[in-house]
XYZ file of C-alpha atoms in Angstrom:
756
model
C 27.871 77.246 30.257
C 29.924 80.358 27.733
C 25.776 81.604 27.188
C 26.719 81.674 23.262
C 25.909 79.269 20.494
C 28.953 80.614 18.649
C 32.709 78.705 20.690
C 35.670 77.158 19.053
C 38.251 75.373 20.711
C 41.224 76.647 21.914
C 43.127 73.785 23.116
C 42.880 70.191 23.379
C 40.908 67.638 21.750
C 38.180 65.781 21.013
C 38.541 63.785 24.148
C 38.200 67.238 26.743
C 39.555 70.546 25.502
C 39.068 73.846 26.601
C 37.039 76.708 24.691
C 35.564 80.039 24.119
C 33.129 82.227 22.397
C 33.940 83.018 18.750
C 34.193 87.187 20.186
C 36.996 85.669 22.797
C 38.734 83.487 20.524
C 41.883 85.506 20.166
C 41.590 87.553 24.443
C 45.591 85.812 23.780
C 46.532 88.017 21.262
C 44.850 91.338 21.635
C 44.309 91.684 25.068
C 43.841 95.666 24.831
C 40.405 94.853 23.589
C 38.987 92.474 26.644
C 39.958 94.857 29.231
C 36.191 95.779 30.123
C 34.513 92.185 30.335
C 36.446 88.748 31.749
C 36.921 86.528 28.852
C 34.871 83.480 29.768
C 36.751 79.370 29.203
C 34.489 75.825 30.078
C 36.369 72.703 30.385
C 34.232 69.564 29.076
C 36.019 66.651 30.410
C 32.639 64.972 28.826
C 33.995 62.136 27.551
C 36.130 60.836 29.580
C 33.396 58.963 31.686
C 30.966 59.008 28.658
C 31.675 60.060 25.871
C 32.875 56.412 23.589
C 30.264 53.374 23.049
C 32.857 51.022 24.314
C 33.488 52.529 27.946
C 29.760 51.175 28.746
C 31.345 47.780 28.776
C 33.267 48.867 31.688
C 29.870 47.740 33.869
C 31.649 44.329 33.957
C 34.260 45.578 35.741
C 32.179 47.749 39.187
C 33.533 45.519 41.935
C 37.186 45.894 41.027
C 36.060 49.769 40.537
C 34.445 49.830 43.731
C 37.101 48.567 46.004
C 39.491 50.929 44.082
C 37.164 53.814 45.799
C 37.138 52.035 49.458
C 41.064 53.019 49.689
C 40.054 56.308 49.121
C 38.256 55.568 52.165
C 40.211 55.270 55.046
C 39.779 57.195 58.375
C 42.404 60.828 59.191
C 44.607 60.186 61.017
C 48.464 61.552 62.032
C 51.747 60.285 63.117
C 50.198 56.546 62.222
C 52.417 56.030 58.743
C 52.807 51.877 58.842
C 48.692 52.109 60.278
C 47.678 53.729 56.489
C 49.922 51.845 55.160
C 48.778 48.553 56.683
C 45.287 50.350 55.145
C 45.726 50.088 51.366
C 47.947 47.461 51.743
C 45.259 45.663 52.706
C 42.771 47.091 50.135
C 45.304 45.821 47.999
C 45.848 41.761 48.959
C 41.091 42.407 49.412
C 42.131 43.183 44.676
C 43.307 40.915 43.784
C 41.026 38.415 45.831
C 38.794 39.969 43.411
C 40.868 39.170 40.250
C 41.436 35.331 41.293
C 38.103 35.531 41.747
C 36.322 36.663 38.688
C 39.489 33.866 37.310
C 38.076 31.387 39.200
C 34.730 31.900 37.945
C 35.341 32.404 34.485
C 37.265 28.905 34.792
C 34.696 27.726 36.609
C 31.968 28.436 33.284
C 34.401 26.765 30.984
C 35.844 24.357 32.553
C 33.771 22.019 34.900
C 30.965 23.694 33.436
C 31.563 22.513 29.922
C 34.274 21.110 29.373
C 34.419 18.067 32.207
C 30.391 18.006 33.102
C 28.871 18.480 29.703
C 31.411 17.485 27.592
C 31.419 14.465 29.916
C 27.745 13.635 29.726
C 26.128 12.465 26.634
C 23.219 13.404 27.361
C 24.601 17.727 27.645
C 26.729 16.939 25.046
C 23.885 15.211 22.305
C 21.706 18.711 22.618
C 25.323 20.547 22.504
C 26.401 19.632 18.733
C 29.014 22.312 18.981
C 30.253 20.367 22.131
C 30.802 17.043 19.630
C 34.007 16.777 19.487
C 34.865 16.990 23.249
C 33.260 14.208 24.463
C 34.239 10.178 24.769
C 30.981 9.217 24.681
C 29.870 11.177 20.828
C 33.353 10.950 19.428
C 35.030 8.113 21.461
C 38.366 8.011 19.213
C 38.716 12.416 19.379
C 41.504 13.012 20.433
C 40.364 15.937 22.234
C 37.487 13.310 24.297
C 40.339 13.030 26.782
C 39.661 14.585 30.130
C 42.432 17.158 30.967
C 43.351 17.958 26.443
C 39.609 18.865 26.949
C 39.574 20.835 30.284
C 43.405 22.682 28.263
C 41.727 23.872 25.721
C 38.408 24.834 27.491
C 41.974 26.646 29.367
C 42.096 28.930 26.610
C 38.936 31.398 27.595
C 39.736 32.480 30.633
C 42.946 32.725 29.628
C 41.496 35.333 26.758
C 39.402 36.731 29.251
C 43.350 37.486 31.960
C 44.611 38.404 28.239
C 41.273 40.938 28.107
C 41.982 42.588 30.871
C 45.788 43.034 30.584
C 45.200 44.378 27.266
C 42.395 47.004 28.862
C 44.192 48.342 31.543
C 47.691 48.861 29.363
C 45.488 50.634 26.697
C 43.458 52.520 29.090
C 46.265 54.080 31.347
C 47.622 54.979 27.136
C 44.566 56.669 26.586
C 43.931 58.415 29.941
C 45.895 58.747 32.506
C 49.954 59.144 30.689
C 49.568 62.621 30.880
C 51.955 64.510 33.070
C 51.212 66.390 35.922
C 53.200 69.924 36.023
C 56.725 69.269 37.838
C 57.269 71.383 41.126
C 58.407 70.767 44.439
C 56.515 69.789 46.834
C 55.002 71.593 50.504
C 55.193 69.922 53.140
C 51.496 68.052 53.876
C 50.950 70.958 56.526
C 50.552 73.467 53.908
C 48.114 71.729 52.088
C 45.888 70.633 54.834
C 47.242 66.931 54.434
C 46.139 65.778 52.137
C 47.651 64.271 49.627
C 46.134 65.836 46.391
C 48.412 68.625 46.718
C 51.837 66.374 46.745
C 53.615 66.394 42.750
C 53.134 63.082 42.296
C 48.888 62.518 43.396
C 48.278 62.302 39.714
C 50.552 59.856 38.389
C 51.162 56.987 39.227
C 52.000 54.619 36.441
C 54.544 53.231 38.608
C 52.276 50.878 40.996
C 49.454 50.522 38.127
C 52.106 48.893 35.576
C 53.382 46.690 39.521
C 49.774 45.720 39.409
C 48.664 45.020 36.035
C 51.393 42.505 35.812
C 50.477 40.905 39.309
C 47.249 40.668 38.670
C 47.543 39.081 34.556
C 49.884 36.560 36.593
C 47.287 36.132 39.859
C 44.749 35.336 36.300
C 47.282 33.203 34.696
C 48.128 31.733 37.990
C 44.917 30.904 38.317
C 44.460 29.728 35.038
C 46.988 26.734 35.403
C 45.428 25.523 38.656
C 42.343 24.981 37.145
C 43.541 22.737 34.187
C 46.220 21.169 36.328
C 45.621 20.580 39.789
C 43.098 18.013 38.268
C 45.491 16.497 36.571
C 47.998 16.012 39.091
C 45.654 14.013 41.845
C 43.576 11.250 39.500
C 48.232 10.994 39.056
C 49.059 10.281 42.265
C 46.086 7.444 42.793
C 48.277 3.936 43.891
C 48.958 2.658 40.562
C 49.735 5.479 38.382
C 52.542 6.989 35.981
C 55.539 7.618 38.796
C 56.789 10.079 36.154
C 53.460 11.892 35.558
C 53.385 12.258 39.576
C 56.732 14.380 39.919
C 55.653 16.247 37.644
C 52.020 17.095 38.671
C 53.971 17.230 42.016
C 56.445 19.495 40.878
C 53.786 21.654 38.556
C 51.664 22.625 41.992
C 55.374 23.047 44.503
C 55.629 26.139 41.108
C 52.275 27.158 41.509
C 52.181 28.718 45.094
C 55.705 29.904 44.382
C 54.429 31.561 41.075
C 51.424 32.836 44.245
C 53.781 33.784 47.089
C 55.735 36.341 44.125
C 52.502 37.506 42.955
C 51.755 38.610 46.264
C 55.084 39.429 47.957
C 54.312 42.737 44.308
C 51.072 43.795 45.568
C 52.192 43.939 49.447
C 55.955 45.407 48.709
C 55.307 48.921 47.351
C 52.130 51.440 47.501
C 51.612 54.726 46.120
C 54.332 56.929 46.273
C 52.910 60.149 45.984
C 56.166 62.229 47.300
C 57.463 63.068 43.489
C 56.522 62.736 40.262
C 57.868 59.476 39.873
C 58.122 57.879 35.551
C 60.394 54.811 36.090
C 58.927 51.569 35.618
C 60.509 47.964 37.024
C 60.471 46.746 33.778
C 62.240 43.617 34.244
C 59.268 43.058 37.057
C 56.774 44.514 34.854
C 57.319 41.873 31.718
C 58.727 37.812 32.885
C 55.830 38.591 36.633
C 53.156 38.109 33.061
C 55.672 35.558 30.874
C 56.331 34.080 33.114
C 53.231 32.648 34.654
C 52.263 32.466 31.266
C 55.276 29.765 30.357
C 54.385 27.702 33.584
C 50.829 28.007 32.468
C 51.353 26.116 28.546
C 53.524 23.511 30.426
C 50.501 23.208 31.928
C 48.135 22.348 29.796
C 50.832 20.090 27.988
C 51.222 18.230 31.549
C 47.580 18.318 31.359
C 46.980 16.618 28.511
C 49.275 14.102 28.074
C 47.038 10.696 28.081
C 45.957 8.642 30.564
C 44.990 5.323 31.159
C 40.931 4.973 32.165
C 40.202 8.791 33.213
C 37.011 10.197 33.173
C 34.662 13.070 33.766
C 32.934 12.579 36.624
C 31.455 15.208 39.553
C 32.707 18.266 39.687
C 35.973 20.194 39.653
C 37.696 20.754 43.278
C 34.837 24.168 43.117
C 33.635 24.005 45.969
C 36.910 24.248 47.651
C 38.975 27.081 45.104
C 35.395 28.851 45.648
C 35.223 28.579 49.926
C 39.126 29.650 50.434
C 38.752 32.994 48.007
C 35.498 34.168 50.479
C 37.341 33.142 53.427
C 39.427 35.280 52.395
C 37.603 38.365 51.986
C 35.645 37.858 55.022
C 39.122 37.838 57.449
C 40.250 41.246 54.951
C 37.270 42.591 56.140
C 37.369 41.897 59.837
C 40.934 43.138 59.501
C 40.255 46.254 57.569
C 37.893 47.576 59.452
C 40.029 46.695 62.806
C 42.654 48.586 61.401
C 39.783 51.911 60.147
C 38.808 52.258 63.675
C 41.803 52.382 64.618
C 43.377 55.315 62.132
C 39.608 56.815 63.452
C 40.528 57.126 66.891
C 43.456 59.004 66.227
C 41.097 62.365 64.662
C 37.872 61.413 66.148
C 35.496 63.653 63.243
C 31.277 62.879 63.788
C 31.266 64.270 60.298
C 33.310 60.988 58.623
C 30.759 58.533 57.382
C 29.337 55.574 59.228
C 32.381 56.743 62.167
C 35.617 56.110 60.254
C 34.602 52.774 58.406
C 32.846 53.340 55.404
C 35.697 51.825 53.534
C 35.482 48.570 55.656
C 31.796 48.641 54.526
C 32.536 49.649 50.374
C 35.464 46.608 49.581
C 32.136 43.698 51.700
C 30.138 45.457 48.279
C 33.008 44.969 46.256
C 33.290 41.324 47.087
C 29.646 40.782 47.001
C 29.473 42.171 43.877
C 32.316 40.165 42.472
C 30.283 37.047 43.380
C 27.139 38.042 42.080
C 28.953 38.524 39.000
C 30.254 34.769 39.256
C 27.621 33.486 40.779
C 25.477 34.450 37.915
C 27.149 33.671 35.150
C 27.896 30.429 36.681
C 24.265 29.750 37.291
C 22.114 30.655 33.813
C 25.368 29.204 32.006
C 24.411 25.440 33.378
C 20.939 26.033 33.449
C 21.264 26.584 29.268
C 23.414 24.065 29.634
C 21.216 21.471 31.408
C 18.133 21.981 29.789
C 15.143 20.544 31.139
C 17.510 17.800 32.707
C 17.833 17.528 36.697
C 20.395 18.628 37.411
C 23.915 17.053 35.145
C 25.399 19.820 35.147
C 25.750 21.976 37.962
C 27.306 24.554 40.232
C 29.286 24.848 43.004
C 27.110 24.140 46.831
C 28.471 27.137 47.600
C 27.207 29.826 44.942
C 24.344 28.222 46.007
C 24.434 29.048 49.091
C 25.648 31.971 48.337
C 22.483 32.953 46.215
C 20.524 31.380 49.216
C 21.403 34.597 51.345
C 20.772 37.446 48.678
C 16.786 37.338 49.537
C 18.053 38.093 53.158
C 20.171 40.852 52.119
C 17.272 42.131 50.321
C 14.716 41.698 52.410
C 16.770 43.583 54.649
C 17.428 46.081 52.088
C 14.012 47.056 51.670
C 13.630 47.767 54.947
C 15.390 49.748 55.347
C 14.147 51.909 51.962
C 11.205 51.581 54.088
C 12.004 53.486 56.732
C 13.300 55.954 54.874
C 10.068 56.011 53.402
C 8.160 56.736 56.264
C 11.158 59.235 57.804
C 11.217 61.288 54.218
C 7.094 61.036 54.936
C 7.103 62.604 58.119
C 10.573 64.951 57.205
C 7.734 66.290 54.140
C 5.155 67.362 56.807
C 8.099 69.644 58.599
C 9.147 70.994 55.901
C 5.257 71.852 55.078
C 6.063 74.341 57.748
C 9.414 75.663 56.492
C 8.263 76.470 52.902
C 5.100 77.968 54.207
C 7.289 80.528 55.852
C 10.014 80.665 53.177
C 7.465 81.571 51.172
C 4.828 84.298 53.651
C 3.184 86.453 52.335
C 2.072 84.708 48.898
C -1.371 82.629 49.192
C -1.515 79.215 50.161
C -1.451 76.495 47.431
C -1.618 73.144 49.665
C -0.176 70.979 46.824
C 2.300 73.009 45.682
C 3.803 72.929 49.503
C 3.964 70.038 49.490
C 5.773 69.182 46.172
C 8.778 71.349 47.747
C 8.899 70.588 50.918
C 8.774 66.968 49.707
C 11.625 67.668 46.970
C 13.763 68.962 50.317
C 12.685 65.897 52.132
C 14.278 63.121 48.782
C 16.985 66.310 48.894
C 18.106 65.376 52.626
C 17.893 61.775 51.956
C 22.148 61.527 50.991
C 23.553 62.642 54.558
C 20.835 59.259 55.919
C 23.331 56.724 52.898
C 25.706 55.739 55.179
C 23.816 53.939 57.849
C 22.406 51.897 54.811
C 25.954 51.088 53.442
C 26.855 50.193 57.334
C 23.664 47.417 57.673
C 23.601 47.038 53.894
C 27.096 45.745 54.213
C 27.032 44.104 57.954
C 24.117 41.712 56.937
C 26.043 41.187 53.775
C 29.302 39.888 55.879
C 27.292 37.923 58.662
C 24.767 36.046 56.485
C 27.920 35.246 53.845
C 29.634 33.567 56.589
C 26.551 31.463 57.720
C 26.565 30.318 53.737
C 30.272 29.437 54.268
C 29.844 27.829 56.660
C 26.377 25.598 55.755
C 29.137 24.976 52.380
C 31.556 22.993 53.995
C 29.841 21.076 57.185
C 27.485 20.083 54.211
C 27.409 18.781 50.080
C 24.493 19.452 49.485
C 22.281 22.415 48.532
C 20.790 24.217 51.063
C 16.796 22.939 50.123
C 17.726 19.335 49.940
C 20.486 20.555 53.540
C 16.876 21.083 55.065
C 15.227 17.228 54.275
C 13.089 16.078 57.721
C 14.658 19.090 59.222
C 10.897 21.582 60.366
C 8.475 22.616 57.400
C 8.457 25.936 58.214
C 12.059 25.844 57.996
C 12.404 23.103 54.790
C 9.874 25.119 52.653
C 12.414 28.664 52.787
C 15.445 27.514 52.367
C 13.285 26.336 49.493
C 12.601 29.339 48.579
C 15.574 30.460 49.306
C 17.334 29.029 46.804
C 14.808 28.771 44.339
C 14.327 33.318 44.615
C 18.635 32.842 45.094
C 19.068 31.382 42.538
C 16.548 33.172 40.104
C 17.610 36.287 41.397
C 21.300 35.759 40.864
C 20.173 34.817 37.274
C 18.562 38.247 37.022
C 21.357 40.150 38.128
C 23.496 38.976 36.221
C 20.990 39.586 32.822
C 20.207 42.850 34.145
C 23.856 43.944 33.935
C 23.746 42.560 30.701
C 20.779 44.683 29.076
C 22.551 47.691 30.839
C 25.553 47.631 28.777
C 24.282 46.277 25.695
C 22.189 49.107 26.163
C 24.361 51.308 27.065
C 26.452 50.500 24.131
C 23.678 51.802 21.945
C 22.071 55.025 23.509
C 23.662 58.122 24.361
C 22.014 58.930 27.282
C 22.369 55.879 28.951
C 25.839 55.592 29.119
C 25.172 59.317 29.969
C 23.371 57.758 32.816
C 26.155 55.468 33.974
C 28.644 58.079 33.050
C 27.232 60.237 36.286
C 28.615 56.639 38.540
C 31.390 57.134 36.597
C 32.570 59.878 37.410
C 32.579 58.982 42.100
C 33.679 55.883 40.837
C 36.532 57.138 38.412
C 37.393 59.860 40.002
C 40.449 58.658 41.906
C 43.418 57.005 40.567
C 44.024 53.029 40.734
C 45.320 52.453 43.795
C 43.601 49.027 45.020
C 43.306 48.032 41.765
C 45.275 47.477 38.282
C 41.886 46.780 36.185
C 38.963 49.239 37.554
C 37.656 51.952 34.757
C 40.195 54.627 34.012
C 40.682 57.735 36.510
C 39.636 60.380 34.568
C 40.837 62.903 36.170
C 44.817 62.230 36.039
C 43.574 64.065 32.826
C 41.683 66.809 33.692
C 43.477 67.654 36.291
C 46.384 68.054 34.395
C 44.409 69.706 31.663
C 43.292 73.116 34.647
C 46.361 73.072 35.801
C 48.511 73.785 33.240
C 46.032 75.894 31.830
C 45.784 77.991 34.462
C 49.461 78.379 35.289
C 50.418 78.963 32.096
C 47.336 81.979 31.176
C 48.240 83.616 34.917
C 52.760 82.860 33.615
C 51.933 84.513 30.803
C 48.364 87.471 31.088
C 49.940 88.423 34.704
C 45.804 87.637 34.746
C 43.812 85.929 37.949
C 40.682 83.599 37.642
C 37.373 82.690 38.299
C 37.410 79.082 39.022
C 33.934 78.097 38.302
C 32.108 74.764 39.370
C 29.158 73.006 39.298
C 28.716 69.526 41.047
C 31.829 67.699 39.625
C 33.677 69.546 39.072
C 33.556 71.763 41.904
C 35.734 68.829 42.979
C 38.324 69.021 40.040
C 39.486 73.027 40.716
C 39.825 72.093 44.429
C 41.644 69.841 43.750
C 44.027 71.433 40.633
C 44.500 74.492 42.875
C 45.531 72.209 45.832
C 47.874 71.177 42.011
C 48.919 74.748 41.709
C 52.325 76.344 43.645
C 51.316 78.560 46.757
C 51.839 82.006 44.546
C 49.605 80.624 41.989
C 47.140 79.895 44.097
C 46.442 83.118 45.927
C 45.676 83.616 41.770
C 42.082 82.444 41.957
C 39.447 82.931 43.335
C 36.452 79.297 43.527
C 32.797 79.880 43.045
C 31.729 76.630 43.421
C 27.802 75.509 43.048
C 25.415 72.740 44.041
C 29.010 71.159 45.173
C 29.735 67.348 46.844
C 32.565 68.939 48.722
C 31.566 68.091 52.171
C 28.693 66.240 52.096
C 30.094 63.428 49.974
C 34.126 64.272 49.826
C 34.307 65.096 52.717
C 31.911 62.510 54.846
C 33.545 60.083 52.563
C 36.488 60.282 51.811
C 37.951 62.277 55.454
C 41.657 62.048 54.843
C 41.467 63.729 50.815
C 38.093 66.473 51.928
C 38.379 66.196 55.686
C 37.278 70.205 57.018
C 41.673 69.930 57.846
C 41.490 69.830 54.059
C 39.006 72.059 52.667
C 40.451 75.092 55.412
C 43.499 74.822 53.817
C 42.023 75.737 50.384
C 40.024 77.820 51.857
C 42.934 80.430 53.285
C 45.902 80.034 49.885
C 43.345 80.535 47.518
C 42.153 84.441 47.195
C 38.176 83.857 47.767
C 35.529 81.159 47.411
C 32.057 81.563 47.601
C 30.296 78.464 47.445
C 26.211 78.286 46.642
C 23.495 75.736 47.081
C 19.909 74.188 47.897
C 17.366 72.634 50.500
C 15.551 70.737 47.040
C 19.975 69.329 46.041
C 21.047 65.690 46.596
C 24.038 66.502 45.599
C 25.146 69.779 46.682
C 25.541 71.394 50.452
C 27.249 73.882 52.301
C 31.259 73.322 53.022
C 30.968 74.221 56.882
C 33.888 75.199 57.237
C 34.957 78.143 60.026
C 34.393 81.579 60.839
C 37.975 81.976 62.265
C 39.942 81.446 58.672
C 38.890 84.417 56.403
C 35.539 85.021 54.802
C 32.239 83.070 55.040
C 31.899 80.374 52.017
C 28.463 80.008 52.008
C 25.744 82.193 50.818
C 22.469 81.184 52.796
C 20.531 78.479 50.961
C 19.128 79.897 47.324
C 16.038 79.473 47.415
C 14.359 77.328 44.818
C 12.267 77.581 42.929
C 12.563 81.124 43.152
C 8.493 82.626 43.233
C 6.096 80.669 44.958
C 3.172 81.358 43.142
C 2.726 83.779 39.903
C 4.972 87.088 40.175
C 5.558 89.767 37.697
C 9.072 88.223 37.196
C 7.376 84.788 36.464
C 5.135 84.797 35.083
C 4.657 80.885 34.560
C 5.587 78.301 36.987
C 8.290 78.663 39.086
C 9.954 75.199 37.908
C 11.655 73.631 41.426
C 15.251 72.652 39.619
C 17.913 71.218 42.701
C 20.243 69.990 41.459
C 20.448 71.720 38.350
C 20.584 75.968 36.019
C 22.922 77.611 39.237
C 22.981 79.993 36.921
C 20.118 80.474 36.559
C 19.090 82.587 40.119
C 20.811 85.909 40.734
C 22.275 85.109 43.162
C 25.099 83.697 40.978
C 25.747 86.552 38.204
C 25.908 88.211 42.337
C 28.659 86.413 43.782
C 30.823 86.169 40.583
C 30.457 90.262 39.959
C 31.762 90.224 43.848
C 34.878 87.261 43.228
C 35.649 89.787 40.286
C 35.634 92.473 41.838
C 37.933 91.314 44.651
C 40.306 89.981 41.389
C 40.670 93.677 39.764
C 43.444 95.387 39.459
C 42.539 98.027 37.471
C 39.064 98.671 40.048
C 40.444 99.855 43.317
C 38.676 98.304 46.338
C 37.774 99.501 49.663
C 39.658 98.529 51.959
C 36.382 98.830 55.080
C 36.534 95.285 56.956
C 32.040 95.514 55.591
C 32.314 96.982 51.920
C 33.810 94.412 50.961
C 31.850 91.609 52.868
C 30.279 89.544 50.156
C 26.134 89.666 49.770
C 25.167 87.494 52.376
C 28.268 86.740 53.342
C 30.647 87.504 56.304
C 33.140 90.144 56.013
C 35.813 90.361 54.045
C 39.389 90.073 53.180
C 41.972 93.111 51.938
C 41.532 93.081 47.752
C 44.523 91.616 47.031
C 47.345 93.687 44.415
C 48.157 92.792 41.487
C 47.714 93.953 37.471
C 46.122 90.891 34.783
C 42.353 90.525 33.803
C 39.654 87.646 35.427
C 39.167 84.411 33.385
C 36.390 82.116 34.234
């Protein structure tokens, strides 16, 4: 970006920093020697998303990241504050169910499959010698062979998982999101295009993250306590049991219910506070809630480990009830979220909004599906490993088998959608052939070359059809998941067993779906682990995952505290501080050049500036997803009103895009808010055949190397000319118009240098 291999870091650290060419390193100390040319700087933030190998492990937190995205996908709404708060509340509750689901899956593996079923069966315990001290069939007089003590010991595994999630959330907050934005006075939403990105506290959500972290941590420990203690309490309620233990069990259950209600109250009580920089913390809450849940877990383990005559581990723990209740609650939350999102969309409908405002519920449904696949996958793989070649000595809950059986139908729906997209792409490529020949008219016709260009354009347009795929897939997942829940609730058998005795076709389809689904859900979990392991060791694979984090972790953790950290809470304050301090110290002006996700960061940082500073900033965006992706999927923050307001408030703005780019696109802003933002689509490739300027075949660049196009230098020089105070610009509207664009406003007055 700096067009010079000799660069030096002028501010920042190893995680994110600003770099200059060595020749410009002393520009601040000797401004007289740098008046002729602009001083170039580059802000590098890649280490926030893909620098450390440990970030590969964030793949296991993917469901949490996806549900956090659903929070920011709400439609644009005006005058519906209570409905907006209800939308955020429903997403936070959905995130809470995902935490409980993950911990419940760990309890299923450690408590039910390992300590209860395998250790309680002679054949399984003999095959796994490390379980011998837990098995009453192998070690008759072993202290740990009692069922309650086995459960208490195994409960340390999901408790450790919960503690690890708490530690990672706390550590990543300190490492990435603890940077405080600049303190400034809040502007009315009307002046910032009704987007929260311009509010002082938007990029500092410490208080909410701390509250949610305490609540989710407590929910995890309470889930472990329920898994350990409810089996013992159920045994103590049998006729002839100990009255004292029965009383303790009932008190324990009441305390668990009370703790769960407190956790739900904490999650519901407070949302984000963005209108001011909130530095306060609920110290008593964030300390007492996790500590109280840990104490309750310890007491539960002591209660479960008490000696009980005649208690043996038979069958399965009541996992079907737990997973069934979670699936039901998640389905109801998604349906309620759909109703609320539709009500918000009706207040301010926009045809460009993805899925007519239902993107948030659809993505929340996919997050729940991802959580189900991960929990079912690990349970199925561990059950197969423990069971070996035997016939279901160890088996997971029936509901997980039913949920695995609906994966093949969902994949079939996805394959149909992909096939339809492929057919449509083929048709679009044929239609684009004429457009390519028109764009490169006068060139010798080359059918293969034209087909490659037309195919690239057709494939790039598939991005605009992603909402339909997401919507149909989410609807199919919700419907088939509901059918799986009904099937598991009406019978205690797997789909293949439940279909026995019916029509041969139905029985064969059920058995095939069960076998294929079980294999697929296990394969999915293995792929997750393999991909994470590869990314841990391979920097190139880690950069590929970093592309996913670019979008997924751009947003603050507003719905789930265990999601991967938000890098923008470090990057946006970095850019804001740099722009504000530089303009204040030098009186200069800035051209912010942003490619792809960099253009999103540039826009977010510009919204955080004071209006007086914002007027001294020009934007040059290229390959930008601001409108094409963010504007459609996050309309409340990047919708037409927000982008129009940004256009009016900055000094000037130009945007470059190509028809071969699957990510970047035009801004589609109306012409009545100032000079036109979008330049006509750039040619890609630059030359159709061999020319004097391009003696070798020019590549199809797509989303990369926008600087290689001469239009980039033209637009950059035009923006610099508008900002340079030492070169008076003509006041005629036609003379000030950008190349291949509309007309420009009068030049800005002032003094100072330009910086890119």
